[in-house]
């Protein structure tokens, strides 16, 4: 499994790196693709229950979140949030089971917001001044945090960390992820963005906590759906949602940190 994990990473990292460097529509297209694939996996997992959400409206709303971030002047999100939830509820009222209609609708909208709203912040972050470096910090900080947790957990992990949610996670792994993610974020922030060490520590703590809770949040979803992975799209990593779960929480945190700090804190 480790070999497949490394091979998949060796293929994906150059693709992601090229898109981050290119920026613009190229990067937004990659973000949209990741969001739609993750959304499809979420909808499929939830579809195994009696409250099967709508693929059409869920994926449409995810696409609108990303499109609005790419073209903010078009007000696509305002129209989307006004029309898509109402249309989805109308369809459920007329075609769904009366007892499950509201639940299906809620799962559809909640999933689209959870994935689409969160991942669209990468597009907004890339559009900022020095946005490429902020995206690099967010991605590498999260991946190093995840890798630190994975390898430390495998090597010395013994004490269960939230066993009711994710039985294989350990406190030792969480500590390894915290330290590696924090150190990586501080160093990346310092050398790529000239971020003061103090603010780098603040960002690092926020990033690591966001990554951890993002991972746990997806574990809750998978446990409710009765699955181990969100899919098998990426060998050694599971599905797309498994790969971006931490990033869904990290992207908004880094974006609002960078936005608030620009010209004020650093």
Coordinates of C-alpha atoms in Angstrom, one line a residue:
X1 CA 0.0 0.0 0.0
X2 CA 2.8 2.4 0.8
X3 CA 4.3 1.8 -2.7
X4 CA 1.0 2.7 -4.3
X5 CA 0.7 5.7 -2.1
X6 CA 4.1 7.0 -3.1
X7 CA 3.5 6.3 -6.8
X8 CA 0.2 8.2 -6.7
X9 CA 1.8 11.1 -5.0
X10 CA 4.6 11.2 -7.5
X11 CA 2.0 11.5 -10.3
X12 CA -0.3 14.0 -8.6
X13 CA 2.2 16.4 -7.1
X14 CA 3.6 17.6 -10.5
X15 CA 0.1 18.0 -11.9
X16 CA -1.1 20.1 -8.9
X17 CA 2.2 22.0 -8.9
X18 CA 1.8 23.0 -12.5
X19 CA -1.8 24.1 -12.0
X20 CA -0.8 26.2 -8.9
X21 CA 2.0 27.8 -10.9
X22 CA -0.3 28.6 -13.9
X23 CA -3.1 30.0 -11.8
X24 CA -6.2 31.5 -13.4
X25 CA -8.6 29.2 -15.2
X26 CA -6.2 26.3 -15.2
X27 CA -6.0 26.2 -11.4
X28 CA -9.7 26.9 -11.0
X29 CA -10.5 23.9 -13.4
X30 CA -8.4 21.6 -11.2
X31 CA -10.1 22.9 -8.0
X32 CA -13.5 22.4 -9.7
X33 CA -12.5 18.8 -10.8
X34 CA -11.4 17.9 -7.3
X35 CA -14.5 19.4 -5.8
X36 CA -16.9 17.6 -8.2
X37 CA -15.1 14.3 -7.7
X38 CA -15.2 14.7 -4.0
X39 CA -18.8 15.7 -4.2
X40 CA -19.7 12.7 -6.3
X41 CA -18.1 10.4 -3.7
X42 CA -20.0 12.2 -0.9
X43 CA -23.3 11.8 -2.7
X44 CA -22.6 8.2 -3.4
X45 CA -21.8 7.4 0.2
X46 CA -24.9 9.2 1.4
X47 CA -26.9 7.4 -1.3
X48 CA -26.4 4.1 0.5
X49 CA -28.8 5.3 3.2
X50 CA -32.6 5.8 2.9
X51 CA -32.0 9.5 2.3
X52 CA -30.3 9.5 -1.0
X53 CA -29.3 13.1 -2.0
X54 CA -29.5 14.6 -5.5
X55 CA -26.5 14.2 -7.7
X56 CA -27.6 16.9 -10.1
X57 CA -28.3 19.7 -7.6
X58 CA -25.4 18.8 -5.3
X59 CA -22.8 18.9 -8.1
X60 CA -24.4 21.9 -9.7
X61 CA -24.1 23.9 -6.5
X62 CA -20.4 22.8 -6.0
X63 CA -19.6 24.0 -9.5
X64 CA -21.3 27.3 -8.8
X65 CA -19.2 27.9 -5.7
X66 CA -16.0 27.4 -7.7
X67 CA -17.3 29.4 -10.7
X68 CA -18.2 32.3 -8.4
X69 CA -14.7 32.4 -7.0
X70 CA -13.2 32.5 -10.5
X71 CA -15.7 35.1 -11.8
X72 CA -16.9 37.0 -8.7
X73 CA -18.3 39.9 -10.8
X74 CA -21.0 37.6 -12.3
X75 CA -22.8 37.0 -8.9
X76 CA -23.2 33.4 -9.8
X77 CA -23.2 32.3 -6.1
X78 CA -26.0 34.7 -5.2
X79 CA -28.2 33.3 -8.0
X80 CA -27.1 29.8 -7.2
X81 CA -28.0 30.0 -3.5
X82 CA -31.3 31.6 -4.3
X83 CA -32.4 29.1 -7.0
X84 CA -30.7 25.8 -6.5
X85 CA -31.9 25.0 -3.0
X86 CA -35.4 26.0 -3.9
X87 CA -35.4 24.0 -7.1
X88 CA -34.0 21.0 -5.2
X89 CA -36.6 21.2 -2.5
X90 CA -39.4 21.6 -5.1
X91 CA -38.3 18.4 -6.9
X92 CA -38.2 16.5 -3.6
X93 CA -41.7 17.7 -2.7
X94 CA -43.2 16.5 -6.0
X95 CA -41.1 13.4 -6.7
X96 CA -39.7 12.2 -3.4
X97 CA -40.9 10.2 -0.5
X98 CA -42.8 12.6 1.8
X99 CA -41.1 11.2 4.9
X100 CA -37.6 11.5 3.5
X101 CA -37.8 14.6 1.2
X102 CA -36.5 17.1 3.7
X103 CA -33.6 14.8 4.7
X104 CA -32.6 14.2 1.1
X105 CA -32.7 17.9 0.4
X106 CA -30.7 18.8 3.5
X107 CA -28.0 16.2 2.7
X108 CA -27.7 17.6 -0.8
X109 CA -27.3 21.2 0.2
X110 CA -25.1 20.4 3.3
X111 CA -22.7 18.3 1.2
X112 CA -22.5 21.0 -1.5
X113 CA -21.7 23.7 1.1
X114 CA -19.2 21.4 2.9
X115 CA -17.3 20.7 -0.2
X116 CA -18.0 23.5 -2.7
X117 CA -17.9 26.5 -0.4
X118 CA -14.8 25.2 1.3
X119 CA -12.7 24.2 -1.7
X120 CA -13.6 27.4 -3.6
X121 CA -11.4 29.3 -1.1
X122 CA -8.4 27.9 -2.9
X123 CA -9.4 29.9 -6.0
X124 CA -9.9 33.1 -4.0
X125 CA -6.6 32.5 -2.2
X126 CA -4.7 32.0 -5.5
X127 CA -6.1 35.3 -6.8
X128 CA -4.6 37.3 -3.9
X129 CA -1.3 39.1 -4.0
X130 CA 1.3 36.4 -3.5
X131 CA -1.5 33.9 -3.8
X132 CA 0.6 31.2 -5.4
X133 CA 2.8 31.1 -2.3
X134 CA -0.2 31.1 0.1
X135 CA -1.6 28.1 -1.8
X136 CA 1.7 26.3 -1.6
X137 CA 1.9 26.9 2.2
X138 CA -1.7 25.6 2.6
X139 CA -1.1 22.5 0.5
X140 CA 2.4 21.6 1.7
X141 CA 1.6 22.4 5.3
X142 CA -1.4 20.1 5.2
X143 CA 0.3 17.3 3.3
X144 CA 3.3 17.3 5.7
X145 CA 0.9 17.3 8.6
X146 CA -1.0 14.3 7.2
X147 CA 2.2 12.5 6.3
X148 CA 3.7 13.1 9.8
X149 CA 0.6 11.8 11.4
X150 CA 0.5 8.7 9.1
X151 CA 4.2 7.7 9.5
X152 CA 4.5 8.5 13.3
X153 CA 1.2 6.7 13.9
X154 CA 2.3 3.6 12.0
X155 CA 5.7 3.6 13.8
X156 CA 4.8 4.2 17.4
X157 CA 1.0 4.8 17.6
X158 CA -0.7 2.9 20.4
X159 CA -3.1 5.3 22.2
X160 CA -6.5 5.6 20.4
X161 CA -7.5 9.1 19.3
X162 CA -11.3 9.4 19.1
X163 CA -11.8 5.6 18.6
X164 CA -15.6 6.1 18.3
X165 CA -14.9 8.1 15.1
X166 CA -11.7 6.7 13.6
X167 CA -10.3 3.6 15.4
X168 CA -7.0 3.6 13.7
X169 CA -6.0 7.2 14.6
X170 CA -3.7 7.6 17.6
X171 CA -2.5 10.4 19.9
X172 CA 1.0 9.6 18.9
X173 CA 0.1 10.1 15.2
X174 CA -1.8 13.3 16.0
X175 CA 1.3 14.6 17.9
X176 CA 3.5 13.7 15.0
X177 CA 1.2 15.5 12.6
X178 CA 1.0 18.5 14.8
X179 CA 4.7 19.0 15.2
X180 CA 5.5 18.3 11.5
X181 CA 2.7 20.5 10.2
X182 CA 3.6 23.3 12.6
X183 CA 7.3 23.3 11.7
X184 CA 6.6 23.0 8.0
X185 CA 4.1 25.9 8.1
X186 CA 6.5 28.2 10.0
X187 CA 9.4 27.5 7.7
X188 CA 7.3 27.8 4.5
X189 CA 5.7 31.0 5.7
X190 CA 9.1 32.5 6.6
X191 CA 10.9 31.6 3.4
X192 CA 8.0 31.9 0.9
X193 CA 6.1 34.8 2.3
X194 CA 8.6 36.5 4.7
X195 CA 6.1 35.8 7.5
X196 CA 7.3 36.6 11.0
X197 CA 8.0 33.5 13.0
X198 CA 5.3 34.5 15.6
X199 CA 2.6 34.8 12.9
X200 CA 3.9 31.6 11.3
X201 CA 3.3 29.8 14.6
X202 CA -0.2 31.2 14.8
X203 CA -0.9 30.1 11.2
X204 CA 0.7 26.8 11.8
X205 CA -1.5 26.0 14.8
X206 CA -4.6 27.1 13.0
X207 CA -3.7 25.0 9.9
X208 CA -2.9 21.8 11.9
X209 CA -6.1 22.1 13.9
X210 CA -8.1 22.7 10.8
X211 CA -6.4 19.7 9.0
X212 CA -7.1 17.4 12.0
X213 CA -10.8 18.4 12.3
X214 CA -11.2 18.2 8.6
X215 CA -10.0 14.6 8.7
X216 CA -12.2 13.7 11.6
X217 CA -15.2 15.3 9.9
X218 CA -14.9 13.1 6.9
X219 CA -14.4 10.1 9.3
X220 CA -17.8 10.9 10.8
X221 CA -19.4 11.0 7.3
X222 CA -17.8 7.7 6.4
X223 CA -18.8 6.1 9.6
X224 CA -22.4 7.2 9.1
X225 CA -22.3 5.8 5.5
X226 CA -20.7 2.6 6.7
X227 CA -17.6 2.9 4.5
X228 CA -13.8 2.8 5.1
X229 CA -12.8 5.0 2.2
X230 CA -14.8 7.5 0.2
X231 CA -13.8 5.7 -3.0
X232 CA -10.8 4.0 -4.8
X233 CA -10.0 6.7 -7.3
X234 CA -6.4 7.3 -6.1
X235 CA -4.4 4.1 -5.4
X236 CA -3.0 4.0 -1.9
X237 CA -5.1 7.1 -0.8
X238 CA -8.7 6.0 -1.3
X239 CA -11.0 8.5 -3.0
X240 CA -10.7 12.2 -3.8
X241 CA -12.6 13.2 -0.7
X242 CA -10.1 11.2 1.4
X243 CA -7.4 13.2 -0.2
X244 CA -8.9 16.7 0.2
X245 CA -10.8 16.2 3.5
X246 CA -8.2 18.2 5.5
X247 CA -7.9 20.8 2.8
X248 CA -11.6 21.6 3.0
X249 CA -11.1 23.0 6.5
X250 CA -7.6 24.4 5.8
X251 CA -8.5 26.5 2.7
X252 CA -10.9 28.9 4.4
X253 CA -8.6 29.2 7.5
X254 CA -5.6 30.2 5.4
X255 CA -7.7 32.5 3.1
X256 CA -9.2 34.5 6.0
X257 CA -5.9 34.6 7.8
X258 CA -4.2 36.0 4.7
X259 CA -7.0 38.4 4.1
X260 CA -7.2 39.7 7.6
X261 CA -3.4 40.0 7.9
X262 CA -2.7 41.8 4.6
X263 CA -1.5 45.2 5.6
X264 CA -2.7 44.8 9.2
X265 CA -0.8 42.1 10.9
X266 CA 2.1 41.5 8.6

